[in-house]
XYZ file of C-alpha atoms in Angstrom:
284
model
C 75.865 107.530 97.359
C 79.208 108.391 95.783
C 82.678 108.772 97.310
C 85.352 110.480 95.197
C 88.756 111.695 96.297
C 91.777 113.354 94.726
C 95.162 113.543 96.449
C 96.498 117.083 96.224
C 99.293 117.419 98.833
C 99.144 121.203 98.488
C 101.740 121.903 101.173
C 104.297 120.491 98.730
C 103.450 123.395 96.397
C 104.232 126.091 98.956
C 107.220 128.147 97.822
C 109.885 129.644 100.076
C 107.673 132.652 100.783
C 104.727 130.494 101.883
C 102.615 130.951 98.748
C 100.963 128.165 96.772
C 102.757 128.153 93.418
C 101.167 128.089 89.943
C 101.248 124.308 89.685
C 99.527 123.951 93.020
C 96.853 126.480 92.087
C 96.182 124.647 88.836
C 95.992 121.287 90.541
C 93.510 122.600 93.114
C 91.447 124.412 90.484
C 91.232 121.314 88.300
C 90.141 119.181 91.259
C 87.458 121.666 92.323
C 86.184 121.798 88.731
C 86.099 118.023 88.510
C 84.249 117.752 91.820
C 81.691 120.311 90.633
C 81.085 118.386 87.393
C 80.677 115.128 89.318
C 78.180 116.761 91.702
C 76.169 118.065 88.767
C 76.081 114.647 87.081
C 74.889 113.070 90.325
C 72.131 115.679 90.734
C 73.576 117.198 93.879
C 71.435 120.110 95.102
C 74.104 121.837 97.178
C 77.869 122.059 97.400
C 79.651 122.696 100.693
C 83.176 123.496 99.483
C 85.841 124.289 102.033
C 89.634 124.491 102.323
C 91.812 123.599 105.285
C 95.432 123.936 106.402
C 97.425 124.329 103.182
C 95.228 127.112 101.828
C 94.640 128.566 105.280
C 98.363 129.079 105.844
C 99.229 130.255 102.335
C 100.139 133.938 102.064
C 98.297 134.106 98.739
C 95.131 132.396 99.977
C 92.797 135.149 98.721
C 94.409 135.061 95.275
C 93.969 131.272 95.164
C 90.286 131.495 96.149
C 89.580 134.192 93.593
C 91.281 132.228 90.813
C 89.279 129.101 91.615
C 86.036 131.039 91.673
C 86.772 132.664 88.291
C 87.624 129.349 86.707
C 84.980 127.101 88.241
C 82.305 129.291 89.769
C 82.940 127.678 93.136
C 83.923 129.775 96.136
C 85.878 127.798 98.702
C 85.360 128.660 102.353
C 88.503 128.549 104.495
C 87.914 126.723 107.755
C 89.881 128.043 110.692
C 92.026 125.513 112.495
C 89.782 125.641 115.556
C 86.658 125.063 113.453
C 88.321 122.140 111.681
C 89.068 120.622 115.076
C 85.530 121.252 116.383
C 83.831 119.723 113.379
C 86.019 116.653 113.557
C 85.243 116.315 117.255
C 81.538 116.556 116.480
C 81.806 113.559 114.154
C 83.762 111.571 116.775
C 81.198 112.349 119.461
C 78.389 111.219 117.201
C 80.175 107.966 116.444
C 80.819 107.050 120.083
C 77.838 108.699 121.754
C 77.387 110.368 125.112
C 78.237 107.238 127.121
C 81.867 107.575 126.036
C 82.332 110.414 128.520
C 85.290 112.695 128.006
C 86.913 112.133 124.620
C 90.294 113.347 123.495
C 90.700 113.298 119.725
C 93.823 113.653 117.586
C 93.677 114.213 113.816
C 96.785 114.365 111.633
C 96.210 115.847 108.208
C 98.657 116.802 105.498
C 99.099 120.335 106.781
C 98.048 120.351 110.421
C 97.412 118.470 113.631
C 94.065 119.023 115.369
C 93.682 118.229 119.057
C 90.411 118.339 121.003
C 88.986 117.206 124.311
C 85.495 117.476 125.768
C 82.444 115.803 127.274
C 79.828 117.372 124.983
C 79.532 117.909 121.237
C 81.440 121.181 121.614
C 84.959 120.468 122.901
C 86.453 122.235 125.877
C 89.687 122.721 123.956
C 90.143 122.819 120.175
C 93.705 123.347 118.940
C 95.220 123.301 115.469
C 98.987 123.234 114.918
C 101.048 123.290 111.697
C 102.266 119.756 112.373
C 100.765 117.938 109.393
C 102.534 114.899 107.964
C 103.054 116.364 104.483
C 104.083 119.769 105.774
C 106.759 118.383 108.090
C 108.024 115.990 105.435
C 108.312 118.874 102.952
C 110.059 121.155 105.455
C 112.350 118.680 107.193
C 113.183 115.637 105.075
C 115.337 116.148 101.974
C 116.979 112.687 102.038
C 115.233 109.352 101.634
C 115.324 107.713 104.097
C 115.738 110.650 106.516
C 118.923 110.896 108.550
C 118.624 109.802 112.150
C 119.876 113.199 113.305
C 117.120 114.941 111.361
C 114.500 112.571 112.773
C 115.675 113.401 116.293
C 115.664 117.138 115.606
C 112.136 116.915 114.210
C 111.009 114.976 117.262
C 112.396 117.733 119.517
C 110.659 120.388 117.425
C 107.313 118.598 117.653
C 107.706 118.160 121.394
C 108.339 121.874 121.830
C 105.292 122.815 119.765
C 103.077 120.549 121.853
C 104.076 121.791 125.314
C 101.452 124.499 125.806
C 98.534 122.878 123.912
C 99.061 119.627 125.783
C 99.183 121.454 129.092
C 95.867 123.145 128.306
C 94.235 119.846 127.392
C 95.570 117.953 130.417
C 94.101 120.627 132.676
C 90.646 119.248 131.865
C 91.523 115.813 133.141
C 92.258 112.451 131.608
C 89.853 111.362 128.891
C 87.822 108.208 129.264
C 88.416 107.534 125.579
C 91.307 108.596 123.352
C 90.601 108.616 119.627
C 92.565 109.050 116.423
C 91.034 110.183 113.140
C 92.500 110.620 109.654
C 94.210 108.413 107.114
C 97.523 108.787 108.928
C 96.180 107.168 112.105
C 94.382 104.457 110.150
C 97.638 103.624 108.343
C 99.648 103.568 111.568
C 97.101 101.304 113.209
C 97.151 98.960 110.228
C 100.952 98.801 110.325
C 100.843 97.834 113.996
C 98.356 95.020 113.459
C 94.862 96.512 113.201
C 92.324 94.933 110.876
C 92.331 96.039 107.229
C 89.651 98.327 105.842
C 88.039 95.360 104.113
C 86.971 94.091 107.526
C 84.438 96.937 107.758
C 84.069 100.126 109.743
C 82.575 98.543 112.857
C 85.695 96.532 113.739
C 87.519 98.079 116.687
C 90.967 99.263 115.655
C 93.561 100.686 117.994
C 97.026 102.173 118.096
C 99.228 101.694 121.146
C 102.174 103.820 122.214
C 104.608 100.851 122.459
C 103.533 99.588 119.056
C 103.978 103.030 117.550
C 107.465 103.449 118.992
C 108.530 100.117 117.543
C 107.037 101.045 114.200
C 108.948 104.334 114.039
C 112.242 102.564 114.648
C 111.408 100.283 111.726
C 109.964 102.600 109.055
C 112.352 105.505 109.673
C 115.191 103.407 108.256
C 113.273 102.493 105.094
C 112.970 104.382 101.822
C 109.595 105.667 100.706
C 109.559 103.036 97.968
C 110.112 100.275 100.507
C 107.443 101.669 102.817
C 104.986 101.675 99.910
C 105.397 97.896 99.769
C 104.046 97.510 103.298
C 100.442 96.361 103.566
C 98.199 99.314 104.301
C 100.544 102.021 103.030
C 99.494 103.783 99.823
C 102.184 104.912 97.387
C 101.122 108.555 97.612
C 101.498 108.601 101.396
C 104.550 106.404 101.930
C 106.934 109.377 101.889
C 105.119 111.183 104.707
C 104.243 108.360 107.065
C 107.430 108.767 109.133
C 106.617 112.392 109.938
C 103.029 111.423 110.655
C 104.180 108.696 113.028
C 106.481 111.120 114.849
C 103.580 113.548 115.371
C 101.285 110.777 116.577
C 103.865 109.446 119.025
C 104.698 112.889 120.387
C 101.051 113.871 120.826
C 100.192 110.623 122.590
C 103.211 111.015 124.858
C 102.409 114.645 125.643
C 98.848 113.704 126.626
C 99.789 110.519 128.503
C 97.870 108.350 126.028
C 98.914 104.715 125.865
C 96.112 103.547 123.585
C 93.717 105.198 121.209
C 90.879 103.905 119.068
C 90.559 104.718 115.383
C 87.299 106.436 114.478
C 86.055 106.067 110.888
C 84.280 109.431 110.990
C 86.150 112.731 110.828
C 85.931 116.241 109.329
C 83.740 115.386 106.357
C 81.086 113.805 108.565
C 81.299 116.671 111.002
C 80.614 119.154 108.194
C 77.602 117.130 107.098
C 76.196 116.916 110.628
C 76.599 120.663 111.184
C 74.940 121.465 107.862
C 72.007 119.159 108.491
C 71.394 120.431 112.007
C 71.850 124.138 111.600
C 71.707 124.963 107.935
C 74.180 127.722 108.687
C 77.810 128.509 107.924
C 80.364 125.963 109.140
C 81.698 128.371 111.786
C 78.262 128.867 113.381
């Protein structure tokens, strides 16, 4: 088994017209090529390459995909926001099982926020919003640390974006279990006292609304460099953790969630489960 990752932060390469610029295309192409070479060295029989929010929202998405295919021979499949949410929910359901009852899941990526709720493997509601931590940081914060006025304006913007999706999700009733997936939620939980990753994946980790509010008041006044010194915050994510925390707090508040558990499985595991079970396209 091998686990390899490369941090791309593609939303930071979106130009004023919403296109991924040349540097971003090169960075993505190089990473896809490196992943392909690694898979070949490991004797991988099949690749399941897919792209999410940053490519999905780019106005030159087709151009990007064609360039990558010419250079690497790999054709990325763009997951829709709803499919990204569904596949993540599938992984969460498999982790907790049927006895968990209704689950509401929140996932904060670099480009988008996915929200789902359901009692089966297929959620009743699957929503994707352009409220990713890197995207909001790129679009809203031009001073480090961000000005308090800007933080408040961003909070109001997030609240407004969540009104209708949260209403739709609440209509299905309160979840028995609220869950958070993604590196952003793991980092926030760690900063509020959850066990470190070295403790293993089977340790229960949680994030509470009061703890998150206190954390935001603390980290929003710090520079990215200072945040990177906090235990559990990686240097390449320290600049976007404030925006991620604001999204998490707003989503929890909109859905009346006071506590959520951190699930170690997310989109990647959902893709694997779907492929194993159906052997079909990810959207099937």
